[in-house]
Amino acid sequence: MNKILVALSIFLVFSCNSSAQKKKTETKKIFEITKTKTEWKAQLSATEYYVLREAGTERAFSSALNNNKKAGTYVCKACETPLFKSENKFDSGSGWPSFDQDIKGNVDFSTDYDLGYARTEEHCGTCGGHLGHVFNDGPKNTTGMRHCINGVSLTFVPEK
């Protein structure tokens, strides 16, 4: 009986190191715009810093951009790189601005395991700021993708 308990204890110790405990996979790219933590904190609000630089998530339905229906371009709040076009925006009902495609070449992707399973994380291709995640449950009549983006990571530039 004691041998069984010892074997079971050893098994439990080694099985507790699951993928849920793995840290996020960091992007290896050297971004065109790089700044120190102090420089980013001086430029961004506390919430913007939390989302863009610490891969945080804003509260659902908290961004005014979620309901924005104007024509224009959504750019990175940190470096003004164009990321998404208004014609690709749709109401996903998720509480975050959602797009069926990004502006090619301006968004980078990595994998994170923060919730215990793999998700595709999106970053600004110029400064590396965290934007959100992309899922394959978007509109089937277009790309089928849903780029679920934190509104606080974006600035909207209206069409002229």
PDB file of C-alpha atoms in Angstrom:
ATOM      1  CA  MET A   1       0.000   0.000   0.000  1.00  0.00           C
ATOM      2  CA  ASN A   2       2.861   2.397   0.864  1.00  0.00           C
ATOM      3  CA  LYS A   3       4.569   1.700  -2.453  1.00  0.00           C
ATOM      4  CA  ILE A   4       1.375   2.597  -4.299  1.00  0.00           C
ATOM      5  CA  LEU A   5       1.050   5.871  -2.370  1.00  0.00           C
ATOM      6  CA  VAL A   6       4.688   6.772  -3.076  1.00  0.00           C
ATOM      7  CA  ALA A   7       4.291   5.979  -6.783  1.00  0.00           C
ATOM      8  CA  LEU A   8       1.062   7.975  -6.930  1.00  0.00           C
ATOM      9  CA  SER A   9       2.718  10.935  -5.171  1.00  0.00           C
ATOM     10  CA  ILE A  10       5.639  10.930  -7.606  1.00  0.00           C
ATOM     11  CA  PHE A  11       3.250  10.749 -10.554  1.00  0.00           C
ATOM     12  CA  LEU A  12       1.223  13.702  -9.247  1.00  0.00           C
ATOM     13  CA  VAL A  13       4.322  15.865  -8.720  1.00  0.00           C
ATOM     14  CA  PHE A  14       5.523  15.350 -12.287  1.00  0.00           C
ATOM     15  CA  SER A  15       2.088  15.619 -13.878  1.00  0.00           C
ATOM     16  CA  CYS A  16       1.462  19.033 -12.280  1.00  0.00           C
ATOM     17  CA  ASN A  17       3.902  20.656 -14.724  1.00  0.00           C
ATOM     18  CA  SER A  18       1.241  21.000 -17.400  1.00  0.00           C
ATOM     19  CA  SER A  19       0.953  23.314 -20.380  1.00  0.00           C
ATOM     20  CA  ALA A  20      -1.299  25.555 -18.257  1.00  0.00           C
ATOM     21  CA  GLN A  21       1.788  26.537 -16.283  1.00  0.00           C
ATOM     22  CA  LYS A  22       3.911  27.379 -19.312  1.00  0.00           C
ATOM     23  CA  LYS A  23       4.628  31.036 -19.865  1.00  0.00           C
ATOM     24  CA  LYS A  24       3.614  32.868 -23.004  1.00  0.00           C
ATOM     25  CA  THR A  25       5.830  32.307 -26.005  1.00  0.00           C
ATOM     26  CA  GLU A  26       7.654  35.583 -26.585  1.00  0.00           C
ATOM     27  CA  THR A  27       8.049  36.935 -30.063  1.00  0.00           C
ATOM     28  CA  LYS A  28      11.666  36.820 -31.188  1.00  0.00           C
ATOM     29  CA  LYS A  29      11.426  39.644 -33.691  1.00  0.00           C
ATOM     30  CA  ILE A  30      13.386  42.840 -33.164  1.00  0.00           C
ATOM     31  CA  PHE A  31      10.845  45.569 -33.786  1.00  0.00           C
ATOM     32  CA  GLU A  32      11.563  48.767 -35.689  1.00  0.00           C
ATOM     33  CA  ILE A  33      10.409  50.875 -32.731  1.00  0.00           C
ATOM     34  CA  THR A  34      11.801  49.826 -29.372  1.00  0.00           C
ATOM     35  CA  LYS A  35      11.666  51.767 -26.128  1.00  0.00           C
ATOM     36  CA  THR A  36      12.447  51.158 -22.478  1.00  0.00           C
ATOM     37  CA  LYS A  37       9.683  50.466 -19.967  1.00  0.00           C
ATOM     38  CA  THR A  38      10.136  53.998 -18.654  1.00  0.00           C
ATOM     39  CA  GLU A  39       9.735  55.502 -22.127  1.00  0.00           C
ATOM     40  CA  TRP A  40       6.593  53.454 -22.841  1.00  0.00           C
ATOM     41  CA  LYS A  41       5.105  54.367 -19.440  1.00  0.00           C
ATOM     42  CA  ALA A  42       5.719  58.059 -20.129  1.00  0.00           C
ATOM     43  CA  GLN A  43       3.947  57.792 -23.513  1.00  0.00           C
ATOM     44  CA  LEU A  44       0.988  55.544 -22.634  1.00  0.00           C
ATOM     45  CA  SER A  45      -1.744  55.687 -19.993  1.00  0.00           C
ATOM     46  CA  ALA A  46      -1.687  52.985 -17.314  1.00  0.00           C
ATOM     47  CA  THR A  47      -4.380  50.972 -19.138  1.00  0.00           C
ATOM     48  CA  GLU A  48      -2.695  51.386 -22.531  1.00  0.00           C
ATOM     49  CA  TYR A  49       0.610  50.239 -21.034  1.00  0.00           C
ATOM     50  CA  TYR A  50      -1.048  47.241 -19.369  1.00  0.00           C
ATOM     51  CA  VAL A  51      -2.599  46.083 -22.644  1.00  0.00           C
ATOM     52  CA  LEU A  52       0.086  47.042 -25.178  1.00  0.00           C
ATOM     53  CA  ARG A  53       3.236  46.259 -23.193  1.00  0.00           C
ATOM     54  CA  GLU A  54       2.080  43.627 -20.653  1.00  0.00           C
ATOM     55  CA  ALA A  55      -0.364  41.726 -22.934  1.00  0.00           C
ATOM     56  CA  GLY A  56      -3.338  42.617 -20.747  1.00  0.00           C
ATOM     57  CA  THR A  57      -6.986  42.677 -21.761  1.00  0.00           C
ATOM     58  CA  GLU A  58      -9.407  45.546 -21.358  1.00  0.00           C
ATOM     59  CA  ARG A  59     -12.902  44.880 -19.997  1.00  0.00           C
ATOM     60  CA  ALA A  60     -15.404  43.758 -22.618  1.00  0.00           C
ATOM     61  CA  PHE A  61     -17.693  46.533 -23.914  1.00  0.00           C
ATOM     62  CA  SER A  62     -15.455  49.224 -22.350  1.00  0.00           C
ATOM     63  CA  SER A  63     -14.067  50.674 -25.610  1.00  0.00           C
ATOM     64  CA  ALA A  64     -15.882  53.395 -27.532  1.00  0.00           C
ATOM     65  CA  LEU A  65     -14.305  51.889 -30.669  1.00  0.00           C
ATOM     66  CA  ASN A  66     -16.407  48.751 -30.264  1.00  0.00           C
ATOM     67  CA  ASN A  67     -19.459  50.588 -31.663  1.00  0.00           C
ATOM     68  CA  ASN A  68     -17.601  52.905 -34.040  1.00  0.00           C
ATOM     69  CA  LYS A  69     -19.160  52.685 -37.525  1.00  0.00           C
ATOM     70  CA  LYS A  70     -17.264  55.539 -39.201  1.00  0.00           C
ATOM     71  CA  ALA A  71     -15.042  55.041 -42.257  1.00  0.00           C
ATOM     72  CA  GLY A  72     -11.324  55.183 -41.597  1.00  0.00           C
ATOM     73  CA  THR A  73      -8.288  53.299 -40.378  1.00  0.00           C
ATOM     74  CA  TYR A  74      -7.427  51.849 -36.980  1.00  0.00           C
ATOM     75  CA  VAL A  75      -3.777  52.474 -36.110  1.00  0.00           C
ATOM     76  CA  CYS A  76      -1.535  51.320 -33.268  1.00  0.00           C
ATOM     77  CA  LYS A  77      -1.945  53.592 -30.217  1.00  0.00           C
ATOM     78  CA  ALA A  78       1.789  53.291 -29.478  1.00  0.00           C
ATOM     79  CA  CYS A  79       3.341  53.961 -32.899  1.00  0.00           C
ATOM     80  CA  GLU A  80       0.526  54.878 -35.351  1.00  0.00           C
ATOM     81  CA  THR A  81       1.111  51.929 -37.689  1.00  0.00           C
ATOM     82  CA  PRO A  82      -2.082  51.264 -39.731  1.00  0.00           C
ATOM     83  CA  LEU A  83      -3.470  47.906 -38.575  1.00  0.00           C
ATOM     84  CA  PHE A  84      -7.130  47.518 -39.617  1.00  0.00           C
ATOM     85  CA  LYS A  85      -9.550  49.182 -42.052  1.00  0.00           C
ATOM     86  CA  SER A  86     -13.103  50.119 -41.120  1.00  0.00           C
ATOM     87  CA  GLU A  87     -14.543  48.122 -44.042  1.00  0.00           C
ATOM     88  CA  ASN A  88     -13.201  44.967 -42.363  1.00  0.00           C
ATOM     89  CA  LYS A  89     -14.814  45.721 -38.998  1.00  0.00           C
ATOM     90  CA  PHE A  90     -17.900  43.782 -37.870  1.00  0.00           C
ATOM     91  CA  ASP A  91     -19.985  43.377 -34.726  1.00  0.00           C
ATOM     92  CA  SER A  92     -18.947  40.051 -33.252  1.00  0.00           C
ATOM     93  CA  GLY A  93     -20.955  40.540 -30.052  1.00  0.00           C
ATOM     94  CA  SER A  94     -17.789  39.767 -28.071  1.00  0.00           C
ATOM     95  CA  GLY A  95     -17.442  43.245 -26.561  1.00  0.00           C
ATOM     96  CA  TRP A  96     -14.184  44.067 -28.368  1.00  0.00           C
ATOM     97  CA  PRO A  97     -13.621  45.671 -31.772  1.00  0.00           C
ATOM     98  CA  SER A  98     -13.488  42.836 -34.290  1.00  0.00           C
ATOM     99  CA  PHE A  99     -12.144  42.681 -37.833  1.00  0.00           C
ATOM    100  CA  ASP A 100     -12.173  39.918 -40.431  1.00  0.00           C
ATOM    101  CA  GLN A 101      -8.694  40.830 -41.677  1.00  0.00           C
ATOM    102  CA  ASP A 102      -5.677  42.946 -40.822  1.00  0.00           C
ATOM    103  CA  ILE A 103      -3.570  45.191 -43.034  1.00  0.00           C
ATOM    104  CA  LYS A 104      -1.095  42.642 -44.380  1.00  0.00           C
ATOM    105  CA  GLY A 105       2.482  43.077 -43.226  1.00  0.00           C
ATOM    106  CA  ASN A 106       1.568  45.367 -40.318  1.00  0.00           C
ATOM    107  CA  VAL A 107       0.456  42.738 -37.794  1.00  0.00           C
ATOM    108  CA  ASP A 108       2.654  39.982 -36.359  1.00  0.00           C
ATOM    109  CA  PHE A 109       1.467  36.786 -34.683  1.00  0.00           C
ATOM    110  CA  SER A 110       2.750  34.544 -31.906  1.00  0.00           C
ATOM    111  CA  THR A 111       1.315  31.776 -29.736  1.00  0.00           C
ATOM    112  CA  ASP A 112       0.415  32.171 -26.092  1.00  0.00           C
ATOM    113  CA  TYR A 113      -0.657  29.569 -23.540  1.00  0.00           C
ATOM    114  CA  ASP A 114      -1.980  31.969 -20.872  1.00  0.00           C
ATOM    115  CA  LEU A 115      -5.279  30.080 -20.565  1.00  0.00           C
ATOM    116  CA  GLY A 116      -3.722  26.618 -20.722  1.00  0.00           C
ATOM    117  CA  TYR A 117      -4.171  26.121 -24.456  1.00  0.00           C
ATOM    118  CA  ALA A 118      -2.661  27.630 -27.582  1.00  0.00           C
ATOM    119  CA  ARG A 119      -4.096  30.925 -28.874  1.00  0.00           C
ATOM    120  CA  THR A 120      -2.822  33.103 -31.691  1.00  0.00           C
ATOM    121  CA  GLU A 121      -1.807  36.456 -30.258  1.00  0.00           C
ATOM    122  CA  GLU A 122      -1.579  39.584 -32.408  1.00  0.00           C
ATOM    123  CA  HIS A 123       1.101  42.280 -32.122  1.00  0.00           C
ATOM    124  CA  CYS A 124       1.797  45.513 -33.931  1.00  0.00           C
ATOM    125  CA  GLY A 125       4.424  44.644 -36.535  1.00  0.00           C
ATOM    126  CA  THR A 126       6.314  47.905 -35.904  1.00  0.00           C
ATOM    127  CA  CYS A 127       6.500  48.227 -32.094  1.00  0.00           C
ATOM    128  CA  GLY A 128       5.415  44.766 -30.882  1.00  0.00           C
ATOM    129  CA  GLY A 129       2.471  46.104 -28.878  1.00  0.00           C
ATOM    130  CA  HIS A 130      -0.107  43.501 -27.853  1.00  0.00           C
ATOM    131  CA  LEU A 131      -3.357  43.960 -29.773  1.00  0.00           C
ATOM    132  CA  GLY A 132      -5.478  40.911 -28.961  1.00  0.00           C
ATOM    133  CA  HIS A 133      -6.058  37.474 -30.473  1.00  0.00           C
ATOM    134  CA  VAL A 134      -7.318  36.010 -33.734  1.00  0.00           C
ATOM    135  CA  PHE A 135      -9.885  33.206 -33.902  1.00  0.00           C
ATOM    136  CA  ASN A 136     -11.433  31.231 -36.776  1.00  0.00           C
ATOM    137  CA  ASP A 137     -15.047  31.989 -35.848  1.00  0.00           C
ATOM    138  CA  GLY A 138     -15.473  35.142 -37.928  1.00  0.00           C
ATOM    139  CA  PRO A 139     -17.832  35.832 -40.838  1.00  0.00           C
ATOM    140  CA  LYS A 140     -17.940  32.815 -43.154  1.00  0.00           C
ATOM    141  CA  ASN A 141     -18.802  35.008 -46.161  1.00  0.00           C
ATOM    142  CA  THR A 142     -15.398  36.770 -45.934  1.00  0.00           C
ATOM    143  CA  THR A 143     -12.266  35.340 -44.327  1.00  0.00           C
ATOM    144  CA  GLY A 144     -13.828  33.325 -41.503  1.00  0.00           C
ATOM    145  CA  MET A 145     -11.410  35.053 -39.110  1.00  0.00           C
ATOM    146  CA  ARG A 146     -12.179  37.220 -36.068  1.00  0.00           C
ATOM    147  CA  HIS A 147      -9.392  39.544 -35.022  1.00  0.00           C
ATOM    148  CA  CYS A 148     -10.560  40.323 -31.477  1.00  0.00           C
ATOM    149  CA  ILE A 149      -8.710  43.542 -30.599  1.00  0.00           C
ATOM    150  CA  ASN A 150      -8.421  45.621 -27.442  1.00  0.00           C
ATOM    151  CA  GLY A 151      -9.820  49.045 -28.331  1.00  0.00           C
ATOM    152  CA  VAL A 152      -7.346  50.720 -25.988  1.00  0.00           C
ATOM    153  CA  SER A 153      -4.507  49.511 -28.235  1.00  0.00           C
ATOM    154  CA  LEU A 154      -5.971  51.413 -31.203  1.00  0.00           C
ATOM    155  CA  THR A 155      -6.473  54.985 -32.386  1.00  0.00           C
ATOM    156  CA  PHE A 156      -9.137  55.610 -35.014  1.00  0.00           C
ATOM    157  CA  VAL A 157      -8.181  57.903 -37.912  1.00  0.00           C
ATOM    158  CA  PRO A 158     -11.302  59.002 -39.822  1.00  0.00           C
ATOM    159  CA  GLU A 159     -11.306  58.975 -43.615  1.00  0.00           C
ATOM    160  CA  LYS A 160     -10.880  62.469 -45.105  1.00  0.00           C
TER     161      LYS A 160
END
